């Protein structure tokens, strides 16, 4: 690097990565102003994944999942049947976070072992995609732990390099 580029680069602790070629994963963040808009958007997002034949992974607050699953059922998505068949996995966000958080920070190895292992199993079949909805980062942000929230977003992005999936993070 020329000297001026080196000094600018070293002043920033945040690095952006550029992905070249086609991107198989997509990471979307959506801000919700009310629970009703969250339920409507998440339900539509998950139904779109179901229509593509994807497995579904939901990592949400229990109250949000209860409302979203009721909306899914009302729209013709067989929640109980899909859970029983393994096509849908719904996890509590706080309980899931407890598997990889240590002293308020996500541990990459633990995240890869718990969430990554689950994603790996759900993407084993090359003919079946995976659609993910999550609220773990929102929980960290609501707690004011923005550094951990940013780290967790990066871990999801890293996981998306190994296993292609769209993920919607609700805030």
Coordinates of C-alpha atoms in Angstrom, one line a residue:
X1 CA 0.0 0.0 0.0
X2 CA 1.1 3.6 -0.5
X3 CA 2.0 5.3 2.8
X4 CA -1.3 7.3 3.0
X5 CA -3.4 4.2 2.4
X6 CA -1.6 2.3 5.1
X7 CA -2.2 5.0 7.7
X8 CA -5.9 5.3 6.9
X9 CA -6.3 1.5 7.0
X10 CA -4.5 1.2 10.4
X11 CA -6.7 3.9 11.9
X12 CA -9.8 1.9 11.4
X13 CA -10.5 -1.2 13.5
X14 CA -13.5 -2.1 11.4
X15 CA -12.8 -4.0 8.2
X16 CA -15.1 -4.6 5.4
X17 CA -14.9 -7.7 3.3
X18 CA -15.6 -7.8 -0.4
X19 CA -17.1 -11.0 -1.8
X20 CA -16.4 -11.6 -5.4
X21 CA -18.5 -13.8 -7.7
X22 CA -22.0 -15.1 -6.9
X23 CA -23.3 -14.9 -3.4
X24 CA -25.3 -17.9 -2.3
X25 CA -26.3 -16.4 1.1
X26 CA -28.3 -13.3 1.9
X27 CA -28.3 -11.5 5.3
X28 CA -31.2 -9.1 5.6
X29 CA -31.9 -6.9 8.7
X30 CA -35.4 -5.5 9.2
X31 CA -36.5 -3.0 11.8
X32 CA -40.0 -3.5 13.1
X33 CA -42.1 -0.7 14.7
X34 CA -44.7 -3.0 16.1
X35 CA -45.3 -6.7 16.8
X36 CA -48.0 -6.9 14.2
X37 CA -45.7 -5.8 11.4
X38 CA -43.0 -8.3 12.7
X39 CA -45.5 -11.2 12.6
X40 CA -46.8 -10.3 9.1
X41 CA -43.3 -9.9 7.7
X42 CA -41.8 -13.0 9.3
X43 CA -44.7 -15.1 8.3
X44 CA -44.5 -14.0 4.7
X45 CA -40.7 -14.6 4.7
X46 CA -41.0 -18.1 6.1
X47 CA -43.9 -19.0 3.8
X48 CA -41.8 -17.9 0.8
X49 CA -39.0 -20.3 2.1
X50 CA -41.6 -23.1 2.5
X51 CA -42.9 -22.6 -1.0
X52 CA -39.3 -23.0 -2.3
X53 CA -39.1 -26.3 -0.5
X54 CA -36.6 -25.0 2.1
X55 CA -36.1 -26.2 5.6
X56 CA -36.9 -23.4 8.1
X57 CA -35.0 -22.4 11.2
X58 CA -36.5 -19.9 13.5
X59 CA -34.6 -18.5 16.5
X60 CA -36.9 -16.1 18.2
X61 CA -38.4 -14.9 21.4
X62 CA -41.1 -17.3 22.6
X63 CA -43.9 -14.6 22.4
X64 CA -43.0 -13.6 18.8
X65 CA -42.8 -17.3 17.7
X66 CA -46.2 -18.0 19.3
X67 CA -47.8 -15.1 17.3
X68 CA -45.9 -16.0 14.1
X69 CA -46.7 -19.7 14.2
X70 CA -50.4 -18.9 14.7
X71 CA -50.2 -16.6 11.7
X72 CA -48.5 -19.3 9.7
X73 CA -51.2 -21.8 10.6
X74 CA -53.9 -19.3 9.6
X75 CA -52.2 -18.9 6.3
X76 CA -52.1 -22.6 5.6
X77 CA -48.6 -23.5 6.7
X78 CA -48.8 -26.8 8.8
X79 CA -46.5 -25.8 11.7
X80 CA -46.9 -28.8 13.9
X81 CA -46.6 -31.2 10.9
X82 CA -43.4 -29.5 9.7
X83 CA -41.8 -29.5 13.1
X84 CA -42.6 -33.3 13.4
X85 CA -41.1 -33.9 10.0
X86 CA -37.9 -31.9 10.8
X87 CA -38.6 -29.4 8.0
X88 CA -39.1 -26.6 10.6
X89 CA -37.0 -26.1 13.7
X90 CA -38.1 -23.3 16.2
X91 CA -35.7 -22.4 19.0
X92 CA -35.9 -19.9 21.8
X93 CA -33.5 -17.1 21.1
X94 CA -32.2 -16.6 24.7
X95 CA -31.8 -20.4 25.3
X96 CA -29.9 -20.8 22.0
X97 CA -27.6 -17.8 22.9
X98 CA -26.8 -19.4 26.2
X99 CA -25.1 -22.2 24.2
X100 CA -22.4 -20.0 22.8
X101 CA -22.2 -16.8 24.9
X102 CA -19.5 -16.4 27.6
X103 CA -19.4 -13.3 29.8
X104 CA -21.6 -11.4 27.4
X105 CA -19.6 -12.2 24.2
X106 CA -20.3 -14.8 21.5
X107 CA -17.6 -17.5 21.3
X108 CA -17.0 -18.4 17.6
X109 CA -16.2 -22.0 18.3
X110 CA -19.2 -22.5 20.5
X111 CA -21.4 -20.7 17.9
X112 CA -20.1 -22.9 15.1
X113 CA -20.6 -26.0 17.3
X114 CA -24.2 -25.2 18.3
X115 CA -25.8 -23.0 15.6
X116 CA -23.3 -24.0 12.9
X117 CA -23.9 -27.7 13.6
X118 CA -27.6 -27.2 13.3
X119 CA -27.4 -25.3 10.1
X120 CA -25.0 -27.9 8.7
X121 CA -27.6 -30.7 9.4
X122 CA -30.4 -28.6 7.9
X123 CA -28.4 -28.0 4.7
X124 CA -27.2 -31.6 4.3
X125 CA -29.5 -32.3 1.4
X126 CA -28.1 -30.3 -1.6
X127 CA -31.6 -30.2 -3.1
X128 CA -33.2 -28.6 0.0
X129 CA -32.4 -25.0 0.9
X130 CA -32.6 -23.3 4.3
X131 CA -34.4 -20.2 5.3
X132 CA -33.6 -18.6 8.7
X133 CA -35.3 -16.0 10.8
X134 CA -33.5 -14.8 14.0
X135 CA -33.8 -12.4 16.9
X136 CA -30.7 -13.1 18.9
X137 CA -28.8 -10.0 17.7
X138 CA -31.9 -7.9 18.7
X139 CA -31.7 -9.3 22.2
X140 CA -28.1 -8.3 22.5
X141 CA -28.8 -4.8 21.1
X142 CA -31.7 -4.3 23.5
X143 CA -29.4 -5.2 26.3
X144 CA -27.0 -2.5 25.1
X145 CA -24.4 -5.0 24.1
X146 CA -23.8 -3.6 20.7
X147 CA -20.2 -5.0 20.4
X148 CA -21.6 -8.6 20.9
X149 CA -24.4 -7.9 18.5
X150 CA -21.9 -6.9 15.8
X151 CA -19.8 -10.0 16.5
X152 CA -22.9 -12.2 16.3
X153 CA -23.9 -10.7 12.9
X154 CA -20.4 -11.4 11.7
X155 CA -20.6 -15.0 12.8
X156 CA -23.9 -15.4 10.9
X157 CA -22.1 -13.9 7.8
X158 CA -19.2 -16.3 8.2
X159 CA -21.6 -19.3 8.6
X160 CA -23.3 -18.2 5.3
X161 CA -20.1 -18.6 3.4
X162 CA -20.0 -22.3 4.3
X163 CA -23.7 -23.0 4.1
X164 CA -25.8 -20.9 1.7
X165 CA -29.0 -19.6 3.2
X166 CA -31.0 -16.4 3.4
X167 CA -31.3 -15.1 7.0
X168 CA -33.7 -12.4 8.1
X169 CA -32.7 -10.7 11.4
X170 CA -35.6 -8.8 13.1
X171 CA -35.0 -5.8 15.2

